[in-house]
């Protein structure tokens, strides 16, 4: 049995009902499930293998819906292949309409926002725009060819210097609730994790390096509209050491330092320039033509450097990481790179391959001043946590008694005591103070006490505590407390016996039999911690099935 069982709903082609479930505990057993995730559009491809004799129930066009690593997935089965007993399904994210439908020439009369372009290419409003970081931009674009809707949306995003994140939300029955399109400024999709270095020898195997000068040039020339040149501009660009780096003369831009480092013939030559003719362009001013030529010479006057990373790290799509190889390089190689593709083994819940882009070597990572900055970033990234203690626990009986709660806030392992204040909220009533007195008489069944820590005037952490009041049965009746277990508070993988699951549900009544209706249960995270009387206990973890006897109030097990 798999250690990491992800329940995958198989929906019919119209998304109207569940055909079956891939589930290694109580469904169709699957042998492997490989999930590829991509930066472009946060797209994903799932390849799933299982054994079956059936070819009629599951087929191309069905949907696969599931939740994995706090993200919902809803994919179209694009291919069904059966070899002997083994079936392999390949499913793609994004709607079939976005992949299959095309749009032709488009020449808007006026500049439009990115939301207006999305609405034009999505007239049925299948997409709901969530985050939009470029909402203030207006651009007039036009297309003459034919593209898929998806390709056209990517073209729009590129023009707005933006990145698209196609996300989905599922209903409780695994049907598609809505498709959400988040729009980020380019580079903002993902998390900046440069202060959390990843080293070869641990998560990574090696950082491969190569460089070449096959396409290197040390001068470029070009013309603009009607034979325009940059003659007469006489531009000069210097490096940090005030050495001449680039200059223009006549219709050419030169890179003297690159020429000296990579001469075309050798020191005996008086020329040694390697010139690339960029040809005719449509630039109408000398400054615009210079800008284009300057950009080109910067790209081609240095060796082309390629990095390739072998290994896998537990990261998110778009995350920017600092990668270090001090095993194969001396001095150590420091590079920053962005995650562009991930492969997950759903059965183990682990990333098996990571692909990176936008490599940038960091020469000064080992400098004292920069290392100090890295340390500051590390310190800033350490989260705050709250530890709560009480003198009388969280469970009351018959609406009697009180419990005083006190809280402490930590940054990493260090307790913060200076300029700390607390906000306590129970059923919407907020109290400010260093401690909180909970009264059983105010609690009907259960209530959630929210504790928020403030350092200065900034909220740095918050946590919740579930308070419970258990009433004895009336007229001498026995009141039973019932417990159940599940993967989440929606009753996924509901069980009355499997205590290894994340959530525990409970309710009380006068019936001895446990209900199998997950909606009857109040669900709590079994691993939430609270200190009672100075001892650290895990709420519910050690509580077994039992009942409260009205005669003596004891919890029988």
Coordinates of N, CA and C in Angstrom, one line a residue, residues 155-299:
X155 N 0.6 35.2 -25.8 CA 1.1 36.3 -26.6 C 0.7 37.7 -25.9
X156 N -0.5 37.7 -25.5 CA -1.0 38.9 -24.8 C -0.2 39.2 -23.5
X157 N 0.0 38.1 -22.7 CA 0.7 38.2 -21.5 C 2.2 38.7 -21.7
X158 N 2.8 38.1 -22.7 CA 4.2 38.5 -23.0 C 4.3 40.0 -23.4
X159 N 3.3 40.5 -24.1 CA 3.2 42.0 -24.4 C 3.0 42.8 -23.2
X160 N 2.3 42.3 -22.2 CA 2.1 43.1 -21.0 C 3.2 42.8 -20.0
X161 N 4.3 42.1 -20.4 CA 5.4 41.7 -19.5 C 4.8 41.0 -18.2
X162 N 4.0 40.0 -18.5 CA 3.3 39.3 -17.4 C 3.4 37.8 -17.6
X163 N 3.0 37.1 -16.5 CA 3.0 35.6 -16.5 C 1.6 35.2 -16.1
X164 N 1.1 34.1 -16.7 CA -0.2 33.6 -16.4 C -0.2 32.3 -15.5
X165 N -1.1 32.3 -14.6 CA -1.2 31.1 -13.7 C -2.7 30.6 -13.8
X166 N -2.9 29.5 -14.6 CA -4.2 29.0 -14.7 C -4.4 28.0 -13.5
X167 N -5.4 28.4 -12.7 CA -5.7 27.6 -11.5 C -7.1 27.1 -11.6
X168 N -7.4 26.1 -10.8 CA -8.8 25.6 -10.8 C -9.2 25.4 -9.3
X169 N -10.5 25.5 -9.1 CA -11.1 25.2 -7.8 C -12.2 24.1 -8.0
X170 N -12.2 23.1 -7.1 CA -13.1 22.0 -7.2 C -14.3 22.1 -6.2
X171 N -15.4 21.6 -6.6 CA -16.5 21.4 -5.6 C -16.2 20.2 -4.7
X172 N -17.1 20.0 -3.7 CA -16.9 18.8 -2.8 C -17.0 17.5 -3.6
X173 N -17.8 17.4 -4.7 CA -18.0 16.2 -5.4 C -16.9 16.0 -6.5
X174 N -15.9 16.9 -6.5 CA -14.8 16.9 -7.5 C -15.1 17.5 -8.8
X175 N -16.3 18.0 -9.0 CA -16.6 18.7 -10.2 C -15.9 20.1 -10.2
X176 N -15.8 20.6 -11.4 CA -15.1 21.9 -11.6 C -16.0 23.0 -11.1
X177 N -15.5 23.8 -10.1 CA -16.2 24.9 -9.5 C -16.0 26.1 -10.4
X178 N -14.7 26.4 -10.7 CA -14.4 27.6 -11.6 C -12.9 27.5 -11.9
X179 N -12.6 28.1 -13.1 CA -11.2 28.2 -13.5 C -10.7 29.7 -13.2
X180 N -9.6 29.8 -12.5 CA -9.1 31.1 -12.1 C -7.9 31.4 -12.8
X181 N -7.8 32.6 -13.4 CA -6.6 33.0 -14.1 C -5.9 34.1 -13.3
X182 N -4.8 33.8 -12.7 CA -4.0 34.8 -12.0 C -3.0 35.4 -12.9
X183 N -2.8 36.7 -12.9 CA -1.9 37.4 -13.8 C -0.8 38.1 -12.9
X184 N 0.4 37.7 -13.1 CA 1.5 38.3 -12.3 C 2.5 39.1 -13.2
X185 N 3.1 40.1 -12.6 CA 4.2 40.7 -13.4 C 5.3 39.6 -13.6
X186 N 6.0 39.7 -14.8 CA 7.0 38.7 -15.1 C 8.0 38.6 -14.0
X187 N 8.2 37.3 -13.5 CA 9.1 37.1 -12.4 C 8.5 37.0 -11.1
X188 N 7.2 37.4 -11.0 CA 6.5 37.3 -9.7 C 5.8 36.0 -9.4
X189 N 5.6 35.2 -10.4 CA 5.0 33.9 -10.1 C 6.0 33.0 -9.4
X190 N 5.7 32.6 -8.2 CA 6.7 31.8 -7.4 C 7.2 32.6 -6.2
X191 N 8.1 32.1 -5.5 CA 8.6 32.7 -4.2 C 10.1 32.9 -4.4
X192 N 10.6 34.0 -3.8 CA 12.0 34.3 -3.8 C 12.6 33.6 -2.6
X193 N 13.5 32.6 -2.9 CA 14.1 31.8 -1.8 C 15.6 31.8 -1.9
X194 N 16.1 33.0 -2.4 CA 17.6 33.1 -2.5 C 18.3 33.0 -1.2
X195 N 17.6 33.3 -0.1 CA 18.2 33.3 1.2 C 18.2 31.9 1.8
X196 N 17.7 30.9 1.1 CA 17.7 29.5 1.5 C 18.5 28.6 0.6
X197 N 19.8 28.7 0.6 CA 20.7 28.0 -0.4 C 20.4 26.5 -0.4
X198 N 20.5 25.9 -1.6 CA 20.4 24.5 -1.9 C 21.8 24.0 -2.4
X199 N 22.4 23.0 -1.7 CA 23.7 22.6 -2.0 C 23.8 21.3 -2.7
X200 N 24.8 21.1 -3.6 CA 25.1 19.9 -4.2 C 25.6 18.9 -3.1
X201 N 25.2 17.7 -3.2 CA 25.6 16.7 -2.2 C 24.4 16.4 -1.3
X202 N 23.4 17.3 -1.2 CA 22.2 17.0 -0.4 C 21.1 16.8 -1.4
X203 N 20.3 17.9 -1.7 CA 19.2 17.8 -2.6 C 19.6 17.6 -4.0
X204 N 20.8 18.3 -4.4 CA 21.2 18.3 -5.8 C 22.4 17.3 -6.0
X205 N 22.5 16.8 -7.2 CA 23.6 15.9 -7.6 C 24.8 16.7 -8.1
X206 N 24.6 17.6 -9.0 CA 25.7 18.3 -9.6 C 25.1 19.5 -10.4
X207 N 25.9 20.5 -10.6 CA 25.6 21.6 -11.5 C 26.5 21.5 -12.7
X208 N 26.1 21.1 -13.8 CA 26.9 21.0 -15.0 C 27.1 22.4 -15.7
X209 N 28.3 22.7 -16.1 CA 28.6 24.0 -16.7 C 29.3 23.8 -18.1
X210 N 28.9 24.7 -19.0 CA 29.6 24.7 -20.3 C 29.6 26.1 -20.9
X211 N 30.6 26.5 -21.7 CA 30.6 27.8 -22.4 C 31.1 27.6 -23.8
X212 N 30.7 28.4 -24.7 CA 31.2 28.4 -26.1 C 31.2 29.8 -26.7
X213 N 32.0 29.9 -27.7 CA 32.0 31.2 -28.4 C 31.7 31.0 -29.9
X214 N 30.9 30.0 -30.2 CA 30.5 29.7 -31.6 C 29.8 30.9 -32.2
X215 N 28.9 31.6 -31.5 CA 28.2 32.7 -32.0 C 28.7 34.1 -31.6
X216 N 29.9 34.1 -30.9 CA 30.4 35.3 -30.4 C 30.8 36.3 -31.5
X217 N 30.4 37.6 -31.3 CA 30.9 38.6 -32.2 C 31.3 39.8 -31.4
X218 N 32.2 40.6 -32.0 CA 32.8 41.8 -31.2 C 32.4 43.1 -31.8
X219 N 31.6 43.1 -32.8 CA 31.1 44.3 -33.4 C 29.8 44.0 -34.2
X220 N 28.9 45.0 -34.2 CA 27.6 44.8 -35.0 C 27.4 46.1 -35.8
X221 N 26.8 45.9 -37.0 CA 26.4 47.1 -37.8 C 24.9 46.8 -38.3
X222 N 24.2 47.9 -38.5 CA 22.8 47.8 -39.0 C 22.4 49.1 -39.6
X223 N 21.3 49.1 -40.3 CA 20.7 50.4 -40.8 C 19.3 50.4 -40.4
X224 N 18.7 51.6 -40.4 CA 17.3 51.8 -40.1 C 16.5 52.1 -41.3
X225 N 15.4 52.7 -41.1 CA 14.5 52.9 -42.2 C 15.1 53.9 -43.2
X226 N 14.9 53.7 -44.5 CA 15.5 54.5 -45.5 C 17.0 54.7 -45.4
X227 N 17.7 53.7 -45.0 CA 19.2 53.8 -44.9 C 19.7 54.5 -43.7
X228 N 18.9 54.8 -42.7 CA 19.4 55.5 -41.5 C 20.5 54.7 -40.8
X229 N 21.6 55.5 -40.4 CA 22.7 54.9 -39.6 C 22.9 55.7 -38.3
X230 N 23.8 55.2 -37.4 CA 24.1 55.9 -36.2 C 25.3 56.7 -36.3
X231 N 25.7 57.0 -37.5 CA 26.9 57.8 -37.8 C 26.7 59.2 -37.1
X232 N 27.7 59.6 -36.3 CA 27.7 60.9 -35.7 C 27.3 60.8 -34.2
X233 N 26.7 59.7 -33.7 CA 26.3 59.6 -32.3 C 27.6 59.5 -31.4
X234 N 28.5 58.7 -31.8 CA 29.8 58.6 -31.1 C 29.5 58.2 -29.6
X235 N 28.8 57.2 -29.4 CA 28.4 56.7 -28.0 C 29.6 56.0 -27.4
X236 N 29.8 56.1 -26.1 CA 30.8 55.4 -25.3 C 30.2 54.9 -24.0
X237 N 30.5 53.6 -23.7 CA 30.0 53.0 -22.5 C 31.2 52.4 -21.7
X238 N 31.3 52.7 -20.4 CA 32.4 52.3 -19.6 C 32.0 51.3 -18.6
X239 N 32.9 50.4 -18.1 CA 32.6 49.5 -17.1 C 32.8 50.1 -15.7
X240 N 32.7 49.3 -14.6 CA 32.8 49.8 -13.3 C 34.3 50.3 -13.0
X241 N 35.3 49.8 -13.8 CA 36.6 50.2 -13.6 C 37.0 51.4 -14.5
X242 N 36.0 52.0 -15.1 CA 36.1 53.1 -16.0 C 37.0 52.8 -17.3
X243 N 36.9 51.5 -17.6 CA 37.5 51.0 -18.9 C 36.5 51.0 -20.0
X244 N 36.9 51.4 -21.2 CA 35.9 51.5 -22.3 C 35.4 50.1 -22.6
X245 N 34.0 49.9 -22.6 CA 33.4 48.6 -22.8 C 32.8 48.5 -24.2
X246 N 32.0 49.6 -24.6 CA 31.4 49.6 -25.9 C 31.6 51.0 -26.5
X247 N 31.6 51.2 -27.8 CA 31.6 52.5 -28.4 C 31.1 52.4 -29.8
X248 N 30.5 53.5 -30.3 CA 30.0 53.5 -31.7 C 30.9 54.4 -32.5
X249 N 31.0 54.0 -33.8 CA 31.8 54.8 -34.8 C 31.2 54.5 -36.1
X250 N 30.9 55.5 -36.9 CA 30.3 55.3 -38.2 C 28.9 54.6 -38.0
X251 N 28.7 53.5 -38.7 CA 27.5 52.7 -38.6 C 27.7 51.5 -37.8
X252 N 28.7 51.4 -36.9 CA 29.1 50.2 -36.2 C 29.2 50.4 -34.7
X253 N 28.8 49.4 -33.9 CA 29.1 49.4 -32.5 C 30.1 48.3 -32.2
X254 N 31.1 48.8 -31.4 CA 32.3 47.9 -31.1 C 32.3 47.5 -29.6
X255 N 32.9 46.3 -29.4 CA 33.1 45.8 -28.0 C 34.6 45.6 -27.9
X256 N 35.4 46.6 -27.5 CA 36.9 46.5 -27.5 C 37.4 45.4 -26.5
X257 N 36.8 45.3 -25.3 CA 37.3 44.3 -24.4 C 37.1 42.9 -24.9
X258 N 36.0 42.7 -25.5 CA 35.7 41.3 -26.1 C 36.7 41.1 -27.2
X259 N 37.0 42.1 -28.1 CA 37.9 42.0 -29.2 C 39.3 41.6 -28.6
X260 N 39.7 42.2 -27.5 CA 41.0 41.9 -27.0 C 41.1 40.5 -26.4
X261 N 40.0 40.1 -25.8 CA 39.9 38.7 -25.2 C 39.7 37.6 -26.2
X262 N 39.0 37.9 -27.3 CA 38.7 37.0 -28.4 C 39.0 37.6 -29.7
X263 N 40.3 37.8 -30.0 CA 40.7 38.3 -31.3 C 40.4 37.4 -32.5
X264 N 40.0 37.9 -33.6 CA 39.6 37.1 -34.8 C 40.8 36.3 -35.3
X265 N 42.1 36.9 -35.2 CA 43.3 36.3 -35.8 C 44.3 36.1 -34.7
X266 N 44.8 37.2 -34.1 CA 45.8 37.1 -33.1 C 46.4 38.5 -32.8
X267 N 47.3 38.6 -31.9 CA 47.9 39.8 -31.6 C 48.6 40.6 -32.7
X268 N 49.0 39.8 -33.7 CA 49.7 40.4 -34.9 C 48.8 41.2 -35.8
X269 N 47.5 41.0 -35.7 CA 46.5 41.6 -36.6 C 46.2 43.0 -36.0
X270 N 46.0 44.0 -36.9 CA 45.5 45.3 -36.5 C 44.0 45.5 -36.5
X271 N 43.3 44.4 -36.9 CA 41.8 44.5 -37.0 C 41.3 43.7 -35.8
X272 N 41.1 42.4 -36.1 CA 40.7 41.4 -35.1 C 39.2 41.5 -34.7
X273 N 38.5 42.4 -35.4 CA 37.0 42.5 -35.1 C 36.3 41.4 -35.8
X274 N 35.3 40.8 -35.1 CA 34.4 39.8 -35.6 C 33.0 40.5 -35.8
X275 N 32.7 40.9 -37.0 CA 31.5 41.7 -37.2 C 30.3 40.9 -37.6
X276 N 29.1 41.3 -37.0 CA 27.9 40.7 -37.4 C 27.0 41.8 -38.0
X277 N 26.5 41.6 -39.2 CA 25.7 42.5 -39.9 C 24.2 42.2 -39.6
X278 N 23.6 43.1 -38.8 CA 22.2 42.9 -38.4 C 21.2 43.2 -39.5
X279 N 21.6 43.8 -40.6 CA 20.8 44.1 -41.7 C 19.9 45.3 -41.6
X280 N 18.9 45.4 -42.4 CA 18.0 46.5 -42.4 C 16.9 46.4 -41.3
X281 N 16.6 47.5 -40.6 CA 15.5 47.5 -39.6 C 14.6 48.6 -40.0
X282 N 13.5 48.8 -39.2 CA 12.5 49.8 -39.4 C 12.6 51.0 -38.4
X283 N 13.7 51.0 -37.7 CA 13.9 52.1 -36.7 C 14.0 53.4 -37.4
X284 N 13.4 54.5 -36.9 CA 13.3 55.8 -37.6 C 14.1 56.8 -37.0
X285 N 14.8 56.6 -35.9 CA 15.7 57.6 -35.3 C 17.0 57.0 -34.9
X286 N 18.0 57.8 -34.9 CA 19.4 57.3 -34.6 C 19.4 56.7 -33.2
X287 N 18.7 57.3 -32.2 CA 18.8 56.8 -30.8 C 18.1 55.5 -30.7
X288 N 17.0 55.3 -31.4 CA 16.3 54.0 -31.4 C 17.1 52.9 -32.0
X289 N 17.8 53.3 -33.1 CA 18.7 52.3 -33.8 C 19.8 51.9 -32.9
X290 N 20.4 52.9 -32.2 CA 21.5 52.7 -31.3 C 21.1 51.7 -30.2
X291 N 19.9 52.0 -29.6 CA 19.4 51.2 -28.5 C 19.3 49.7 -28.9
X292 N 18.8 49.5 -30.1 CA 18.7 48.1 -30.6 C 20.1 47.5 -30.8
X293 N 21.0 48.2 -31.4 CA 22.4 47.6 -31.7 C 23.1 47.4 -30.4
X294 N 23.0 48.3 -29.4 CA 23.6 48.2 -28.1 C 23.1 46.9 -27.4
X295 N 21.8 46.7 -27.4 CA 21.3 45.5 -26.8 C 21.8 44.2 -27.5
X296 N 22.0 44.2 -28.8 CA 22.5 43.0 -29.5 C 23.9 42.8 -29.2
X297 N 24.8 43.8 -29.2 CA 26.2 43.6 -28.9 C 26.4 43.1 -27.5
X298 N 25.6 43.5 -26.5 CA 25.7 43.0 -25.2 C 25.5 41.5 -25.1
X299 N 24.5 41.0 -25.9 CA 24.2 39.6 -25.9 C 25.2 38.7 -26.6

